Tab-separated table of C-alpha atoms in Angstrom:
chain	number	residue	atom	x	y	z
A	1	MET	CA	-60.238	10.664	-9.293
A	2	ALA	CA	-59.730	10.515	-13.040
A	3	GLU	CA	-56.677	9.111	-14.593
A	4	ALA	CA	-54.665	11.714	-16.628
A	5	VAL	CA	-54.682	12.043	-20.604
A	6	PHE	CA	-51.179	12.599	-21.489
A	7	HIS	CA	-50.880	15.331	-24.251
A	8	PRO	CA	-47.816	15.406	-26.203
A	9	PRO	CA	-45.080	18.448	-26.106
A	10	ARG	CA	-46.338	21.220	-28.831
A	11	ARG	CA	-43.258	21.624	-30.937
A	12	LYS	CA	-42.156	25.013	-32.078
A	13	ARG	CA	-42.338	26.088	-35.467
A	14	ARG	CA	-39.146	27.633	-35.880
A	15	VAL	CA	-35.784	25.687	-34.513
A	16	PHE	CA	-32.662	27.345	-35.272
A	17	GLU	CA	-30.336	24.728	-33.391
A	18	SER	CA	-29.668	21.102	-32.942
A	19	TYR	CA	-29.889	19.492	-30.014
A	20	ASP	CA	-26.533	18.596	-28.516
A	21	SER	CA	-26.693	16.631	-24.995
A	22	PRO	CA	-29.029	16.502	-21.853
A	23	PHE	CA	-26.137	17.381	-19.442
A	24	PRO	CA	-22.524	18.808	-19.594
A	25	VAL	CA	-21.106	15.705	-18.848
A	26	ASP	CA	-19.957	13.114	-21.375
A	27	VAL	CA	-20.970	9.420	-20.786
A	28	GLY	CA	-17.264	8.035	-21.249
A	29	GLY	CA	-15.758	10.716	-19.290
A	30	LYS	CA	-13.249	11.643	-21.934
A	31	ASP	CA	-14.430	15.149	-22.272
A	32	PHE	CA	-15.196	15.834	-18.426
A	33	ARG	CA	-14.575	19.237	-17.216
A	34	ILE	CA	-15.573	21.136	-13.797
A	35	CYS	CA	-17.019	24.664	-14.450
A	36	GLN	CA	-16.373	27.598	-11.959
A	37	ALA	CA	-19.272	29.766	-10.548
A	38	GLU	CA	-19.390	32.034	-7.638
A	39	ILE	CA	-22.095	33.379	-5.274
A	40	ILE	CA	-22.567	37.216	-6.028
A	41	ASN	CA	-25.523	38.843	-3.902
A	42	ASN	CA	-27.039	35.387	-3.269
A	43	ASN	CA	-26.888	34.619	-6.940
A	44	VAL	CA	-24.743	31.945	-8.730
A	45	ILE	CA	-22.952	33.767	-11.794
A	46	VAL	CA	-20.635	31.872	-14.165
A	47	ARG	CA	-18.105	34.149	-15.868
A	48	ASN	CA	-15.608	31.763	-17.905
A	49	PRO	CA	-17.227	32.143	-21.701
A	50	GLU	CA	-16.507	28.395	-22.292
A	51	ASP	CA	-18.274	27.439	-19.146
A	52	ILE	CA	-20.978	29.547	-20.008
A	53	GLU	CA	-21.156	27.867	-23.667
A	54	ARG	CA	-21.072	24.686	-22.242
A	55	LEU	CA	-23.733	25.087	-19.675
A	56	TYR	CA	-25.902	26.608	-21.748
A	57	ASN	CA	-25.672	24.452	-24.819
A	58	LYS	CA	-25.636	21.131	-23.068
A	59	GLY	CA	-29.048	21.272	-20.944
A	60	TYR	CA	-29.867	24.546	-21.126
A	61	PHE	CA	-29.020	25.332	-17.675
A	62	GLY	CA	-29.239	29.356	-16.422
A	63	LYS	CA	-29.981	32.321	-18.480
A	64	GLY	CA	-28.121	35.385	-19.649
A	65	ILE	CA	-28.214	38.412	-17.302
A	66	LEU	CA	-28.764	40.566	-20.100
A	67	SER	CA	-30.841	38.483	-22.365
A	68	ARG	CA	-34.165	36.584	-22.120
A	69	SER	CA	-32.797	32.845	-22.168
A	70	ARG	CA	-29.583	32.294	-24.271
A	71	PRO	CA	-26.610	34.586	-23.436
A	72	VAL	CA	-26.904	36.521	-26.846
A	73	TYR	CA	-26.066	40.112	-25.936
A	74	SER	CA	-22.456	39.900	-27.481
A	75	ILE	CA	-23.053	37.092	-30.036
A	76	SER	CA	-23.735	38.010	-33.660
A	77	ASP	CA	-26.307	39.361	-35.772
A	78	PRO	CA	-27.475	36.840	-38.120
A	79	LEU	CA	-28.623	39.355	-40.424
A	80	LEU	CA	-25.295	41.166	-40.606
A	81	VAL	CA	-23.408	37.839	-40.782
A	82	THR	CA	-25.069	36.741	-43.829
A	83	LYS	CA	-24.754	40.193	-45.362
A	84	TRP	CA	-21.129	40.624	-44.924
A	85	GLN	CA	-20.333	36.357	-45.203
A	86	GLY	CA	-17.274	35.657	-47.238
A	87	LYS	CA	-15.880	39.265	-47.050
A	88	LEU	CA	-14.019	39.020	-43.833
A	89	THR	CA	-11.756	36.340	-41.702
A	90	SER	CA	-14.472	34.629	-40.304
A	91	HIS	CA	-12.286	33.655	-37.324
A	92	LEU	CA	-11.421	37.147	-36.455
A	93	PHE	CA	-14.970	38.808	-35.638
A	94	TYR	CA	-18.633	38.343	-34.217
A	95	LEU	CA	-21.545	41.105	-34.521
A	96	PHE	CA	-22.043	43.377	-32.171
A	97	THR	CA	-24.771	46.111	-31.940
A	98	ARG	CA	-25.735	49.379	-30.297
A	99	TYR	CA	-22.108	50.830	-30.760
A	100	GLN	CA	-23.470	54.298	-30.690
A	101	CYS	CA	-24.925	53.641	-27.252
A	102	HIS	CA	-21.665	52.464	-25.731
A	103	VAL	CA	-19.793	55.706	-26.925
A	104	GLN	CA	-22.280	57.848	-25.055
A	105	TRP	CA	-22.204	55.746	-22.188
A	106	ALA	CA	-18.277	56.237	-22.200
A	107	LYS	CA	-18.838	59.715	-22.684
A	108	SER	CA	-21.068	60.152	-20.029
A	109	ILE	CA	-18.628	58.199	-17.413
A	110	LEU	CA	-15.671	60.860	-18.684
A	111	GLN	CA	-18.111	63.876	-17.966
A	112	GLN	CA	-19.040	62.313	-14.461
A	113	GLN	CA	-15.173	62.348	-13.644
A	114	GLY	CA	-14.760	65.849	-14.528
A	115	PHE	CA	-13.650	66.107	-17.917
A	116	ASP	CA	-14.823	69.163	-20.059
A	117	ASP	CA	-16.613	68.418	-23.424
A	118	CYS	CA	-13.635	69.345	-25.678
A	119	SER	CA	-11.388	66.554	-23.877
A	120	VAL	CA	-14.185	64.104	-23.819
A	121	THR	CA	-14.692	64.612	-27.606
A	122	LYS	CA	-10.801	64.476	-28.224
A	123	ILE	CA	-10.589	61.031	-26.202
A	124	LEU	CA	-13.227	59.393	-27.518
A	125	GLU	CA	-12.439	60.560	-31.398
A	126	ASN	CA	-8.718	59.239	-30.766
A	127	TYR	CA	-9.957	55.920	-29.018
A	128	THR	CA	-12.528	54.928	-31.667
A	129	LYS	CA	-11.042	56.097	-34.538
A	130	PRO	CA	-10.750	53.692	-37.620
A	131	LEU	CA	-8.240	50.774	-37.501
A	132	GLU	CA	-6.630	48.433	-39.937
A	133	LEU	CA	-7.991	45.022	-40.328
A	134	PRO	CA	-7.644	41.925	-42.472
A	135	PHE	CA	-10.136	40.996	-45.449
A	136	LEU	CA	-10.546	37.583	-47.774
A	137	GLU	CA	-9.624	38.334	-51.335
A	138	GLU	CA	-11.698	36.295	-53.880
A	139	ASP	CA	-9.422	33.165	-53.930
A	140	GLY	CA	-9.190	33.278	-49.748
A	141	ALA	CA	-5.906	34.811	-49.057
A	142	GLU	CA	-5.494	37.871	-47.089
A	143	GLN	CA	-5.124	41.505	-47.477
A	144	THR	CA	-5.629	44.580	-45.226
A	145	GLY	CA	-6.938	47.972	-45.631
A	146	ASN	CA	-7.870	51.013	-43.832
A	147	SER	CA	-11.699	50.752	-44.378
A	148	CYS	CA	-13.945	47.794	-45.590
A	149	ASN	CA	-16.015	49.022	-49.028
A	150	ARG	CA	-16.831	46.557	-51.289
A	151	MET	CA	-17.243	47.980	-54.756
A	152	GLY	CA	-17.955	44.747	-56.614
A	153	PRO	CA	-16.112	41.280	-57.202
A	154	ASN	CA	-14.170	42.548	-60.218
A	155	THR	CA	-12.658	46.020	-58.318
A	156	GLU	CA	-8.768	45.928	-57.181
A	157	ASN	CA	-9.400	48.121	-53.955
A	158	THR	CA	-10.383	46.883	-50.834
A	159	GLU	CA	-13.752	48.910	-50.247
A	160	LEU	CA	-16.808	46.877	-49.106
A	161	SER	CA	-19.904	48.536	-50.080
A	162	ARG	CA	-23.526	47.501	-50.025
A	163	GLN	CA	-26.253	49.621	-51.694
A	164	SER	CA	-29.014	49.145	-49.109
A	165	SER	CA	-31.432	51.790	-47.083
A	166	THR	CA	-30.681	49.954	-43.625
A	167	ASP	CA	-30.102	52.033	-40.798
A	168	THR	CA	-26.539	52.705	-39.450
A	169	GLY	CA	-25.131	51.512	-35.879
A	170	ASN	CA	-25.113	47.939	-36.689
A	171	VAL	CA	-21.467	46.638	-34.995
A	172	VAL	CA	-19.400	43.549	-35.747
A	173	ALA	CA	-16.816	43.005	-32.967
A	174	LEU	CA	-13.864	40.954	-32.878
A	175	SER	CA	-13.863	38.014	-30.519
A	176	PRO	CA	-11.658	38.533	-27.784
A	177	GLU	CA	-10.128	35.005	-27.767
A	178	ASN	CA	-8.925	35.851	-31.237
A	179	GLN	CA	-7.509	39.411	-30.657
A	180	ASN	CA	-4.065	38.481	-30.385
A	181	GLU	CA	-3.962	37.492	-34.232
A	182	GLY	CA	-6.195	40.661	-35.240
A	183	CYS	CA	-3.850	42.724	-33.184
A	184	LYS	CA	-0.738	42.293	-34.984
A	185	LYS	CA	-2.455	44.374	-38.317
A	186	VAL	CA	-4.409	46.906	-36.344
A	187	CYS	CA	-2.612	50.345	-36.506
A	188	LEU	CA	-3.233	52.590	-33.564
A	189	GLU	CA	-1.915	56.073	-33.819
A	190	GLY	CA	-2.266	59.110	-31.669
A	191	ASP	CA	-1.653	60.635	-28.527
A	192	PRO	CA	-0.780	57.826	-25.833
A	193	ALA	CA	-1.897	59.893	-23.150
A	194	PHE	CA	-5.546	59.353	-24.293
A	195	ASP	CA	-4.768	55.750	-25.458
A	196	PRO	CA	-3.782	53.756	-22.142
A	197	VAL	CA	-4.718	50.554	-23.495
A	198	ALA	CA	-2.871	50.260	-26.844
A	199	ILE	CA	-1.251	47.011	-26.199
A	200	CYS	CA	-1.171	45.847	-29.439
A	201	GLY	CA	0.789	48.755	-30.807
A	202	SER	CA	4.321	48.472	-31.434
A	203	LYS	CA	7.087	47.937	-28.576
A	204	GLU	CA	8.502	51.184	-28.599
A	205	GLN	CA	5.272	52.606	-28.284
A	206	GLU	CA	4.423	50.584	-25.518
A	207	GLN	CA	7.615	51.350	-23.632
A	208	GLY	CA	7.120	55.108	-24.151
A	209	ASP	CA	3.604	54.660	-22.758
A	210	LEU	CA	4.495	53.237	-19.768
A	211	LYS	CA	7.053	55.465	-18.820
A	212	GLU	CA	5.023	58.698	-19.537
A	213	ILE	CA	1.624	57.780	-18.125
A	214	ALA	CA	0.371	55.663	-15.053
A	215	GLU	CA	-2.905	54.758	-15.647
A	216	VAL	CA	-4.552	51.531	-15.824
A	217	SER	CA	-8.071	50.290	-16.789
A	218	CYS	CA	-10.737	51.366	-13.848
A	219	GLN	CA	-12.128	48.048	-12.696
A	220	LYS	CA	-14.773	50.311	-10.868
A	221	HIS	CA	-16.059	51.480	-14.154
A	222	GLY	CA	-15.616	48.474	-16.129
A	223	PHE	CA	-14.514	49.899	-19.292
A	224	HIS	CA	-10.952	50.664	-20.899
A	225	MET	CA	-10.299	54.416	-20.892
A	226	ASP	CA	-8.335	56.949	-19.073
A	227	CYS	CA	-10.327	57.270	-16.046
A	228	GLY	CA	-8.153	59.154	-13.584
A	229	CYS	CA	-7.292	56.170	-11.203
A	230	LYS	CA	-3.628	56.240	-10.390
A	231	ALA	CA	-1.494	53.099	-10.329
A	232	LYS	CA	0.387	51.926	-7.494
A	233	GLU	CA	1.897	48.802	-8.841
A	234	SER	CA	5.254	49.003	-10.901
A	235	THR	CA	4.843	48.860	-14.748
A	236	GLU	CA	5.716	45.034	-14.912
A	237	GLU	CA	2.901	44.333	-12.197
A	238	ARG	CA	0.734	45.963	-14.689
A	239	SER	CA	1.716	44.327	-17.778
A	240	CYS	CA	1.195	41.120	-16.074
A	241	GLU	CA	-1.992	42.131	-14.536
A	242	MET	CA	-3.493	43.096	-18.010
A	243	ILE	CA	-2.199	39.923	-19.933
A	244	LYS	CA	-3.909	37.591	-17.588
A	245	SER	CA	-7.145	39.353	-17.318
A	246	LYS	CA	-8.991	38.868	-20.583
A	247	GLU	CA	-11.677	41.344	-19.602
A	248	CYS	CA	-9.021	43.964	-19.642
A	249	ALA	CA	-8.001	43.441	-23.108
A	250	PRO	CA	-9.467	46.220	-25.526
A	251	GLU	CA	-12.248	44.960	-27.795
A	252	TYR	CA	-12.260	45.689	-31.572
A	253	VAL	CA	-15.383	45.698	-33.387
A	254	LEU	CA	-16.661	46.412	-37.166
A	255	VAL	CA	-19.357	49.067	-37.182
A	256	GLN	CA	-21.387	49.258	-40.517
A	257	GLU	CA	-21.676	52.860	-41.301
A	258	GLU	CA	-23.493	54.855	-44.319
A	259	GLU	CA	-20.801	56.709	-46.168
A	260	GLY	CA	-21.169	59.559	-48.851
A	261	GLY	CA	-23.590	58.400	-51.558
A	262	SER	CA	-22.764	58.944	-55.366
A	263	LEU	CA	-25.202	60.135	-58.019
A	264	CYS	CA	-26.974	57.842	-60.880
A	265	PRO	CA	-25.386	59.159	-64.266
A	266	GLY	CA	-27.711	61.260	-66.245
A	267	ASP	CA	-29.613	62.762	-63.523
A	268	ASP	CA	-30.161	66.419	-63.302
A	269	SER	CA	-29.770	68.612	-60.387
A	270	ALA	CA	-33.484	68.499	-59.452
A	271	HIS	CA	-33.693	65.239	-58.812
A	272	ALA	CA	-30.011	64.599	-57.423
A	273	GLN	CA	-30.839	63.867	-54.163
A	274	GLU	CA	-33.633	61.633	-54.754
A	275	ASN	CA	-31.451	59.555	-56.767
A	276	LEU	CA	-28.698	59.642	-54.097
A	277	VAL	CA	-27.357	55.793	-53.671
A	278	LYS	CA	-26.468	55.229	-50.061
A	279	LYS	CA	-23.544	52.973	-49.746
A	280	GLU	CA	-22.595	51.089	-46.634
A	281	LYS	CA	-19.151	50.082	-45.290
A	282	LEU	CA	-17.357	48.359	-42.237
A	283	VAL	CA	-15.204	50.256	-40.182
A	284	CYS	CA	-12.918	48.513	-37.613
A	285	ARG	CA	-13.083	50.546	-34.223
A	286	ARG	CA	-12.412	49.755	-30.286
A	287	ASN	CA	-15.390	49.490	-28.376
A	288	PRO	CA	-14.648	52.053	-25.517
A	289	PHE	CA	-17.508	50.566	-23.083
A	290	ARG	CA	-17.328	47.013	-22.642
A	291	ILE	CA	-20.353	45.120	-21.362
A	292	PHE	CA	-19.810	41.273	-20.075
A	293	GLU	CA	-22.804	39.520	-20.161
A	294	TYR	CA	-22.556	36.363	-17.544
A	295	LEU	CA	-24.791	33.095	-16.995
A	296	GLN	CA	-27.157	33.191	-13.761
A	297	LEU	CA	-28.040	29.659	-12.695
A	298	SER	CA	-30.998	29.320	-10.710
A	299	LEU	CA	-30.046	27.926	-6.824
A	300	GLU	CA	-31.808	24.460	-8.078
A	301	GLU	CA	-29.869	24.224	-11.301
A	302	ALA	CA	-26.355	25.057	-9.371
A	303	PHE	CA	-26.805	22.641	-6.629
A	304	PHE	CA	-28.220	19.917	-8.836
A	305	LEU	CA	-24.938	20.632	-11.362
A	306	VAL	CA	-22.876	20.220	-8.416
A	307	TYR	CA	-24.652	17.303	-6.108
A	308	ALA	CA	-26.050	15.228	-9.159
A	309	LEU	CA	-23.529	15.751	-12.037
A	310	GLY	CA	-20.605	17.044	-10.475
A	311	CYS	CA	-19.684	19.499	-13.037
A	312	LEU	CA	-19.634	22.580	-11.332
A	313	SER	CA	-17.666	23.907	-8.286
A	314	ILE	CA	-19.036	27.169	-6.699
A	315	TYR	CA	-16.928	29.733	-4.628
A	316	TYR	CA	-17.672	32.285	-2.297
A	317	GLY	CA	-14.886	34.759	-2.241
A	318	GLU	CA	-11.763	32.377	-2.703
A	319	GLU	CA	-12.920	29.203	-1.146
A	320	PRO	CA	-15.008	26.387	-2.658
A	321	LEU	CA	-18.190	25.378	-1.045
A	322	THR	CA	-19.053	21.891	-0.046
A	323	ILE	CA	-22.176	20.387	-0.989
A	324	LEU	CA	-23.772	20.430	2.704
A	325	LYS	CA	-22.295	23.970	3.050
A	326	LEU	CA	-24.447	25.105	-0.206
A	327	TRP	CA	-27.408	22.864	0.984
A	328	GLU	CA	-27.411	24.977	4.237
A	329	VAL	CA	-26.825	28.469	2.595
A	330	PHE	CA	-29.192	28.045	-0.229
A	331	SER	CA	-31.782	27.145	2.317
A	332	GLU	CA	-31.034	29.996	4.274
A	333	VAL	CA	-31.323	32.260	1.101
A	334	LYS	CA	-34.523	30.438	0.071
A	335	PRO	CA	-36.833	29.128	2.507
A	336	ASN	CA	-38.579	26.670	0.343
A	337	PHE	CA	-35.230	25.610	-1.671
A	338	LYS	CA	-35.429	21.957	-0.308
A	339	THR	CA	-38.909	21.512	-1.800
A	340	THR	CA	-38.197	23.328	-4.741
A	341	TYR	CA	-35.138	21.485	-5.569
A	342	MET	CA	-36.655	18.181	-4.751
A	343	ALA	CA	-39.085	18.414	-7.503
A	344	TYR	CA	-36.333	19.782	-9.735
A	345	HIS	CA	-34.131	16.888	-9.291
A	346	TYR	CA	-37.260	14.574	-9.820
A	347	PHE	CA	-38.149	15.935	-13.262
A	348	ARG	CA	-34.624	16.420	-14.209
A	349	SER	CA	-33.861	12.757	-13.629
A	350	LYS	CA	-36.805	12.133	-15.785
A	351	GLY	CA	-35.493	13.914	-18.802
A	352	TRP	CA	-37.189	17.196	-18.607
A	353	VAL	CA	-35.807	20.556	-18.543
A	354	PRO	CA	-37.311	22.637	-15.517
A	355	LYS	CA	-37.028	26.209	-15.620
A	356	VAL	CA	-38.332	29.110	-13.291
A	357	GLY	CA	-42.115	29.081	-13.604
A	358	LEU	CA	-42.535	32.963	-11.879
A	359	LYS	CA	-44.071	34.247	-15.121
A	360	TYR	CA	-47.223	31.698	-14.913
A	361	GLY	CA	-47.259	31.947	-10.833
A	362	THR	CA	-45.900	28.554	-10.326
A	363	ASP	CA	-42.618	27.179	-9.114
A	364	LEU	CA	-41.447	25.483	-12.443
A	365	LEU	CA	-42.071	25.105	-15.971
A	366	LEU	CA	-41.535	21.525	-17.584
A	367	TYR	CA	-39.824	21.653	-21.070
A	368	ARG	CA	-39.034	18.621	-23.484
A	369	LYS	CA	-35.543	18.731	-24.402
A	370	GLY	CA	-35.110	22.675	-24.036
A	371	PRO	CA	-36.782	25.753	-24.714
A	372	PRO	CA	-35.698	26.191	-27.826
A	373	PHE	CA	-37.421	23.091	-29.239
A	374	TYR	CA	-40.574	22.745	-27.429
A	375	HIS	CA	-43.347	25.059	-25.563
A	376	ALA	CA	-43.497	23.999	-21.827
A	377	SER	CA	-45.895	21.536	-21.199
A	378	TYR	CA	-46.547	21.631	-17.475
A	379	SER	CA	-46.499	24.525	-14.792
A	380	VAL	CA	-45.716	22.686	-11.581
A	381	ILE	CA	-46.447	23.649	-8.074
A	382	ALA	CA	-44.262	21.376	-5.477
A	383	GLU	CA	-45.541	21.026	-1.857
A	384	LEU	CA	-44.009	19.072	0.940
A	385	VAL	CA	-46.477	16.711	2.891
A	386	ASP	CA	-46.103	13.817	5.138
A	387	ASP	CA	-47.929	10.298	4.657
A	388	ASN	CA	-51.112	11.515	5.341
A	389	PHE	CA	-50.748	14.616	3.004
A	390	GLU	CA	-51.007	17.055	5.972
A	391	GLY	CA	-48.547	19.527	6.714
A	392	SER	CA	-47.976	22.987	6.399
A	393	LEU	CA	-48.350	23.969	2.794
A	394	ARG	CA	-46.140	26.883	1.207
A	395	ARG	CA	-49.167	28.259	-0.814
A	396	PRO	CA	-52.512	26.978	0.395
A	397	LEU	CA	-54.806	27.178	-2.451
A	398	SER	CA	-58.567	27.894	-2.236
A	399	TRP	CA	-60.726	26.657	-4.952
A	400	LYS	CA	-60.909	30.749	-6.336
A	401	SER	CA	-57.050	30.783	-6.838
A	402	LEU	CA	-56.712	27.206	-8.021
A	403	SER	CA	-59.614	27.912	-10.542
A	404	GLY	CA	-57.773	31.441	-11.517
A	405	LEU	CA	-54.337	29.621	-11.671
A	406	ASN	CA	-55.572	27.001	-13.700
A	407	ARG	CA	-57.459	29.401	-15.971
A	408	THR	CA	-54.224	31.054	-16.447
A	409	THR	CA	-52.320	27.807	-17.505
A	410	VAL	CA	-54.607	26.655	-20.039
A	411	ASN	CA	-54.724	29.893	-21.613
A	412	ALA	CA	-50.958	29.732	-22.282
A	413	SER	CA	-51.649	26.300	-23.734
A	414	LYS	CA	-49.909	24.312	-20.672
A	415	GLU	CA	-51.357	21.829	-17.975
A	416	LEU	CA	-51.219	22.636	-14.242
A	417	MET	CA	-49.459	19.978	-12.423
A	418	LEU	CA	-49.429	19.572	-8.337
A	419	CYS	CA	-45.993	17.651	-7.474
A	420	TYR	CA	-46.283	16.110	-3.645
A	421	LEU	CA	-43.332	15.521	-2.141
A	422	ILE	CA	-44.327	13.000	0.385
A	423	ARG	CA	-41.535	12.655	3.286
A	424	PRO	CA	-41.768	9.739	5.946
A	425	SER	CA	-43.760	10.555	9.290
A	426	ASP	CA	-40.599	9.600	11.273
A	427	MET	CA	-38.074	11.498	9.448
A	428	THR	CA	-36.361	14.191	11.477
A	429	GLU	CA	-34.953	17.908	10.661
A	430	LYS	CA	-31.660	16.287	11.322
A	431	GLU	CA	-32.331	14.367	8.287
A	432	MET	CA	-33.646	17.140	6.139
A	433	SER	CA	-30.468	18.934	6.581
A	434	THR	CA	-28.519	16.984	3.808
A	435	PRO	CA	-29.384	16.202	0.879
A	436	GLU	CA	-29.460	12.566	1.470
A	437	CYS	CA	-32.824	12.971	2.815
A	438	MET	CA	-33.792	12.888	-1.035
A	439	LYS	CA	-33.494	8.802	-0.894
A	440	ARG	CA	-36.532	8.335	1.452
A	441	ILE	CA	-38.730	11.193	-0.439
A	442	LYS	CA	-41.802	9.542	-2.372
A	443	VAL	CA	-43.535	11.850	-5.494
A	444	GLN	CA	-46.778	11.694	-6.584
A	445	GLU	CA	-47.837	13.795	-9.402
A	446	LEU	CA	-51.540	15.029	-9.613
A	447	ILE	CA	-52.709	17.255	-12.949
A	448	VAL	CA	-55.426	19.603	-12.667
A	449	THR	CA	-58.136	19.772	-15.454
A	450	ARG	CA	-61.291	22.068	-15.646
A	451	TRP	CA	-64.362	19.860	-15.794
A	452	VAL	CA	-66.499	21.066	-18.169
A	453	SER	CA	-69.979	19.758	-17.922
A	454	SER	CA	-71.552	20.324	-21.484
A	455	ARG	CA	-68.396	18.441	-22.912
A	456	GLU	CA	-69.049	15.283	-20.356
A	457	ARG	CA	-72.532	15.588	-21.349
A	458	SER	CA	-71.702	15.044	-25.216
A	459	GLU	CA	-68.965	12.588	-24.687
A	460	GLN	CA	-71.487	10.240	-22.605
A	461	ASP	CA	-74.175	10.673	-25.250
A	462	GLU	CA	-71.731	9.740	-27.954
A	463	LEU	CA	-71.005	6.289	-26.005
């Protein structure tokens, strides 16, 4: 058996972030925090935005349920951030996309509930009407305006315009954490019957709304609008629930839209349409259909955070699960969990960032530092064997299947690794029922490389 040759990891050409930390824990313990997750349909989900940011930025644990890896569905679009930079108070907004799709989704939900087209149009127009939001003057002071159209640095009005040919529909959203400050400047008008979540309006209007309507945000449909659900709780209980629940608060977005263009001076009517200058503006509106992106952890990642780092608590219902219970539950959900977790624990401890290798037909992919910095170096298949390298293999490989898997891995500029987890022959199933069994497990790595006869012959000739 030849000795494996180490190939350095391939760094990505474009890296847009800096490396923070390998784990979501601090060495000194000053900023130690226990994150919370819950089991939903045999998946481990993290809902708290602060926990999501901490777990992914420090160690790249999990993936966004609406994104390829990093949870970026509701994060600012870099192009629009650069485009409107310095024109708004940066702590009051973040970018959002597909606003028109959300309006259509809200319209479909209302139509399914039996509302006619006229009522649906009236509700959406009232809910998504332009609102007032703060701006920044040239000296940095805040000012307000009904719409944001910028004509130039020397004008006195509050218009924010951009002469461009970009498409409409790009949206900028106010972050839920900073809505309280922005809500003070928001003007909410219209019929309260079609504006049941106008919690940022005046106190008199809020009292009138609570007396006239008995409608709350529907948890079933997940968006904040009049959905026909009748409230059984008192007005005080409803107020407390809406304050406590961050997800029940309305979300304010800045929509980039095109307004009526102006003609360049000196143009005749024949070339009027050709010389029409399109202007863009930002309009503050409410999002009628909110979508929350959560962080989904693999079973191996979740157990590593609980068992190895102690920085995660997993709940099923209202009860947190113990380490032994998680080991038992995860083994039932995924029969080969013990094997894959041992391999995950081993490589994580070595400094690698293992991710699910399903796309390449393997158990794990090994990254140096994290997926944003380097391409995966190895595709790993984990097998649990005894001292004699015997046992019931999870996926017995023939020479044909092994050659095909190795060719797929090489074409993706990776190397195929077989990770053998060697358990002592005298280890019983009772010992395997607890994670303490890993103390007696040995690991042997085997890198599979395709032997090319012509290349081997040329190397010998050189020698």
